[in-house]
Each structure stands twice: as C-alpha cells, then as structure tokens.
Short mmCIF file of C-alpha atoms in Angstrom, two decimals:
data_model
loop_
_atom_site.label_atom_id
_atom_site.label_comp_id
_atom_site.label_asym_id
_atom_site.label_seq_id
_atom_site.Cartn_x
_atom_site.Cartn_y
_atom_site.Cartn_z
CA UNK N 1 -14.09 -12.89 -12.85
CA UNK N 2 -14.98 -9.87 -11.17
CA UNK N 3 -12.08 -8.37 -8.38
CA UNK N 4 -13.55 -6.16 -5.41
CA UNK N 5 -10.19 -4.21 -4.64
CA UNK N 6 -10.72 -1.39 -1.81
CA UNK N 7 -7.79 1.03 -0.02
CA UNK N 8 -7.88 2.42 3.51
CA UNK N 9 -6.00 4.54 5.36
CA UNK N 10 -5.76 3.09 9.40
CA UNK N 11 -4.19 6.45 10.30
CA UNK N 12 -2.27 4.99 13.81
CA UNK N 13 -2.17 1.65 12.95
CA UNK N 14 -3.43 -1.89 12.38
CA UNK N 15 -3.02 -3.56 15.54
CA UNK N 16 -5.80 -2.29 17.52
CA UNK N 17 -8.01 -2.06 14.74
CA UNK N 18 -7.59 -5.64 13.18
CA UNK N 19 -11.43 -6.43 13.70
CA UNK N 20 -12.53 -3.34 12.14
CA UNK N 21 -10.44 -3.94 8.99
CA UNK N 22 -11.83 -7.55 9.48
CA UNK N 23 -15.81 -6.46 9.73
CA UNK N 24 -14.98 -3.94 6.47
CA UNK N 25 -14.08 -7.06 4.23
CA UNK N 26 -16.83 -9.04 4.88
CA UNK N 27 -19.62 -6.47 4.61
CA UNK N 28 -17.54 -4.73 1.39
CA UNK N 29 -17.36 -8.45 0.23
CA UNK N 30 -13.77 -7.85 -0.57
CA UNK N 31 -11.30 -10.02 -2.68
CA UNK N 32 -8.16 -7.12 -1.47
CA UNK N 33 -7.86 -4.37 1.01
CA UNK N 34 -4.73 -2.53 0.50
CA UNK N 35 -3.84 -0.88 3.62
CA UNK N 36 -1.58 2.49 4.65
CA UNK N 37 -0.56 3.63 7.99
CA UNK N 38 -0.62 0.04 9.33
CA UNK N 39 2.67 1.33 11.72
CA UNK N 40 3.65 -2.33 12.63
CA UNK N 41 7.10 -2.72 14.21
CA UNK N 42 9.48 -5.33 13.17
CA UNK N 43 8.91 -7.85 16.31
CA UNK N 44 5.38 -7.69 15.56
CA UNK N 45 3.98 -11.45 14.31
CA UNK N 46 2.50 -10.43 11.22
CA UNK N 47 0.81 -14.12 10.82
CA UNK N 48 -1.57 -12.65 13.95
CA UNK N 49 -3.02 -10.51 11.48
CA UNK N 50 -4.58 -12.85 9.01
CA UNK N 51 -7.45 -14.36 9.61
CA UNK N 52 -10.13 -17.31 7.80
CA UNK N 53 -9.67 -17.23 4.26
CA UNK N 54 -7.41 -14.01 4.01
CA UNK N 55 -3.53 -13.55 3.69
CA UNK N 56 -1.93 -10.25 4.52
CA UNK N 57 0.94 -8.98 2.92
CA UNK N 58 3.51 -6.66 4.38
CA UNK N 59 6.12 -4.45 2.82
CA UNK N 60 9.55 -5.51 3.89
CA UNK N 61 10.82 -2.63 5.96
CA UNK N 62 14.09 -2.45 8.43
CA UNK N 63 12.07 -0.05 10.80
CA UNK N 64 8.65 -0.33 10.87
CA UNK N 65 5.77 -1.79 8.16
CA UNK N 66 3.92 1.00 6.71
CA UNK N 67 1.68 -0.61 4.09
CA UNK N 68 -0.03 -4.13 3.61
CA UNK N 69 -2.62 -5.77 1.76
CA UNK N 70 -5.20 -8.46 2.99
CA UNK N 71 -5.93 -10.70 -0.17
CA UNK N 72 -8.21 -13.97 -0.09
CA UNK N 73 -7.00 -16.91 -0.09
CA UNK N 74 -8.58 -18.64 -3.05
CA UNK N 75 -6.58 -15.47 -5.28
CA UNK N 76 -4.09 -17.10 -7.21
CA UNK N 77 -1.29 -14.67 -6.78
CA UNK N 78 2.46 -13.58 -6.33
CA UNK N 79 3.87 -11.41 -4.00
CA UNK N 80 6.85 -9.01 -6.39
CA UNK N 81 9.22 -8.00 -3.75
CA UNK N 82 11.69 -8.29 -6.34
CA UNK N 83 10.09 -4.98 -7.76
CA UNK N 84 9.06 -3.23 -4.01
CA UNK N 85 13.00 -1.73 -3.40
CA UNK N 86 14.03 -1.45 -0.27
CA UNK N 87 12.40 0.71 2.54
CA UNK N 88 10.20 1.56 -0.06
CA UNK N 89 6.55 1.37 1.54
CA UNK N 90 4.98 -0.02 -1.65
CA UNK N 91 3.60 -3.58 -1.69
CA UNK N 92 3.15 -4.81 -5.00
CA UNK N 93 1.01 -8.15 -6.01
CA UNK N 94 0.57 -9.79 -9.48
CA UNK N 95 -3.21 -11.25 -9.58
CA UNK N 96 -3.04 -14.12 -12.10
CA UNK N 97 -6.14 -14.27 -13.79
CA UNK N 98 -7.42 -14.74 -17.56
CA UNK N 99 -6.31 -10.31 -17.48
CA UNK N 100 -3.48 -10.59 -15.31
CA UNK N 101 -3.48 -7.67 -12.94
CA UNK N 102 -0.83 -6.17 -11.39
CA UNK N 103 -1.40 -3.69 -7.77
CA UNK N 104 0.72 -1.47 -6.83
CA UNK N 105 -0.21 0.38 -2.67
CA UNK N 106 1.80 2.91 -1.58
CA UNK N 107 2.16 5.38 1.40
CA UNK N 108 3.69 8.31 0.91
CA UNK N 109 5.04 9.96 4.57
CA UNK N 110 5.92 13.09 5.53
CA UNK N 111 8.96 12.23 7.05
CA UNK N 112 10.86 9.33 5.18
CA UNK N 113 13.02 7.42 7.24
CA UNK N 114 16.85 7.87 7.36
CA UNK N 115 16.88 11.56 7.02
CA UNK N 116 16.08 11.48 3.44
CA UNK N 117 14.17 14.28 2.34
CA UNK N 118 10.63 13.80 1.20
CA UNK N 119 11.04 15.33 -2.67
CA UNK N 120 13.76 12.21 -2.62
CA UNK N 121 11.97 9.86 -0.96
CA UNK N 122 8.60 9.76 -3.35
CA UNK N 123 11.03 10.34 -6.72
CA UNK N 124 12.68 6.96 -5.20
CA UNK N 125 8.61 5.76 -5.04
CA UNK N 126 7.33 6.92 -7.99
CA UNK N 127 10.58 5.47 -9.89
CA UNK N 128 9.96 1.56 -8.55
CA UNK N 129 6.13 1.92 -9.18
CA UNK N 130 7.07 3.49 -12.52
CA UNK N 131 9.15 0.50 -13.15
CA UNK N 132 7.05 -1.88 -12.07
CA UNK N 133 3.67 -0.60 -14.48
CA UNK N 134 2.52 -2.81 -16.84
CA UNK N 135 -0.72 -2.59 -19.01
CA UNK N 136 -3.29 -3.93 -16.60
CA UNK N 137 -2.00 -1.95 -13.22
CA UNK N 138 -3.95 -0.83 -10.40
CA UNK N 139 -2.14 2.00 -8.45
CA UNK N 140 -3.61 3.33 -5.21
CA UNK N 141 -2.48 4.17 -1.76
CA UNK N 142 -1.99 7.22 0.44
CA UNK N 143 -0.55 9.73 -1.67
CA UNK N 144 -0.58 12.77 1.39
CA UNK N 145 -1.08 15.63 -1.82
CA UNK N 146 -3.82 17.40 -0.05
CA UNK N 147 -5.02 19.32 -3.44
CA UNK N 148 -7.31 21.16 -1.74
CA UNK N 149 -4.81 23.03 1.20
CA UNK N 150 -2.10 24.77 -0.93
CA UNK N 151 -0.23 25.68 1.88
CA UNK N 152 0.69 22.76 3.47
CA UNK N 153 4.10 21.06 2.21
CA UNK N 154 2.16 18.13 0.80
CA UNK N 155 0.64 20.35 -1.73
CA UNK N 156 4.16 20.60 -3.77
CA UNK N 157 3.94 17.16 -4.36
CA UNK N 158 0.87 17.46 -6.63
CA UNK N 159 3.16 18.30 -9.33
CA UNK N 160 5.23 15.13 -9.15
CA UNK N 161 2.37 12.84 -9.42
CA UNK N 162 1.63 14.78 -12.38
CA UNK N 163 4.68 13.72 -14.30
CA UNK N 164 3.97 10.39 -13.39
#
C-alpha cells in the first residue's frame, strides 16, 4: 500500500482557508496533510474542519492549536497523544499498516508560549519527537531554520536539528 503524505504551512491560519486545504487533497490525491500555522483558538469546533472521508487531528494545546493533520478515513490509525507532551505543537499518528508508520508534524515558533525561551522550547520538541522515533518514522513540519539568511535568529537553530 502506497501512502501520499504532504506538509503545508497555512501561514495565518486554517479557518479561512479550509477549502483551499480541501481542493489541495483531492487534486494531490492525498491519504495525510500535516498542517502548521493552523492558529485555531480553543472555542473553535474543530469537527467544522473535517470534511467527506477525512478526519483532522489537532494538537492538544491550552492556548491556541498550532499544528494538525487531515488523514482519510479508511487509514487505520491511532492518534499518540500519550507521546505529543503538553503545549508541545507536535501531532503524532501511528499508521497501522503491513510497515507500520509512525508521523511525527511539528511547528517550531518564534515565540513559544509562556515566556519560555525558544532554545528551550524546541530542546523540549526535539526531546518528545526524539522519544517518540521508531524505525519506520516520518518527521516533517515547520522547522523556521531559514539556512539560507544567517542573520536572522532562526538560523542558530540549524545546529540543534543537527544533533538530532
């Protein structure tokens, strides 16, 4: 069985760009979408943003949902919040398949929230996705390293993903 996994960055959002995201799937012919930037706030029914044969997945967040993940509904799956942390903006999903697969999204801000500083915050990332690797992982997401503009403060984090 073949997977069709894509990422996208919404940069401002989900909400008003739920048919876009929509139209991407179906022409990519897409089993998963993992999605960063999605900015949805707590109140926010997050059953308005499925739609015909897709499930979307949010991270569990106590301020606002930065990353989620549209996944068909014929994938047999599991959601492992048990492995996400808390606050964490990863989303990670176990595929069950005759190679189980595991996916790990992640968004990486600028400013973390609760005052933690960012060095802190992505250690605290790259430890749970760490953690949560197996053999057969998939590990994609918004990163912010910006390789190619050394002096933004992005660029520093190159060298953590490196030790990852």
């Amino acid at each position: 069985m073949v997977i069709k996994i894509g990422t996208l960055n919404l940069c401002l959002g989900i909400q008003h760009k739920k048919n876009i995201v929509k139209q991407i799937i179906i022409d990519s012919e897409l089993d998963i979408l993992c999605l960063q930037e999605t900015e949805l706030d707590l109140n926010i029914d997050h059953e308005l943003l499925s739609f015909q044969s897709f499930n979307y997945e949010s991270e569990v967040n106590s301020i606002k949902s930065r990353v989620g993940v549209y996944i068909k509904q014929k994938m047999n799956y599991v959601r492992r919040r048990d492995l996400e942390g808390s606050d964490s903006h990863l989303v990670i999903i176990d595929i069950k398949s005759k190679h189980d697969l595991r996916i790990i999204t992640i968004y990486r801000p600028f400013n973390p929230q609760g005052g933690i500083h960012p060095k802190d915050f992505f250690n605290y990332q790259i430890s749970l996705a760490r953690a949560a690797m197996t053999n057969n992982t998939v590990f994609l997401g918004d990163f912010n390293l910006d390789w190619g503009k050394k002096n933004l403060l992005s660029y520093q984090f190159n060298s953590y993903l490196e030790i990852f």
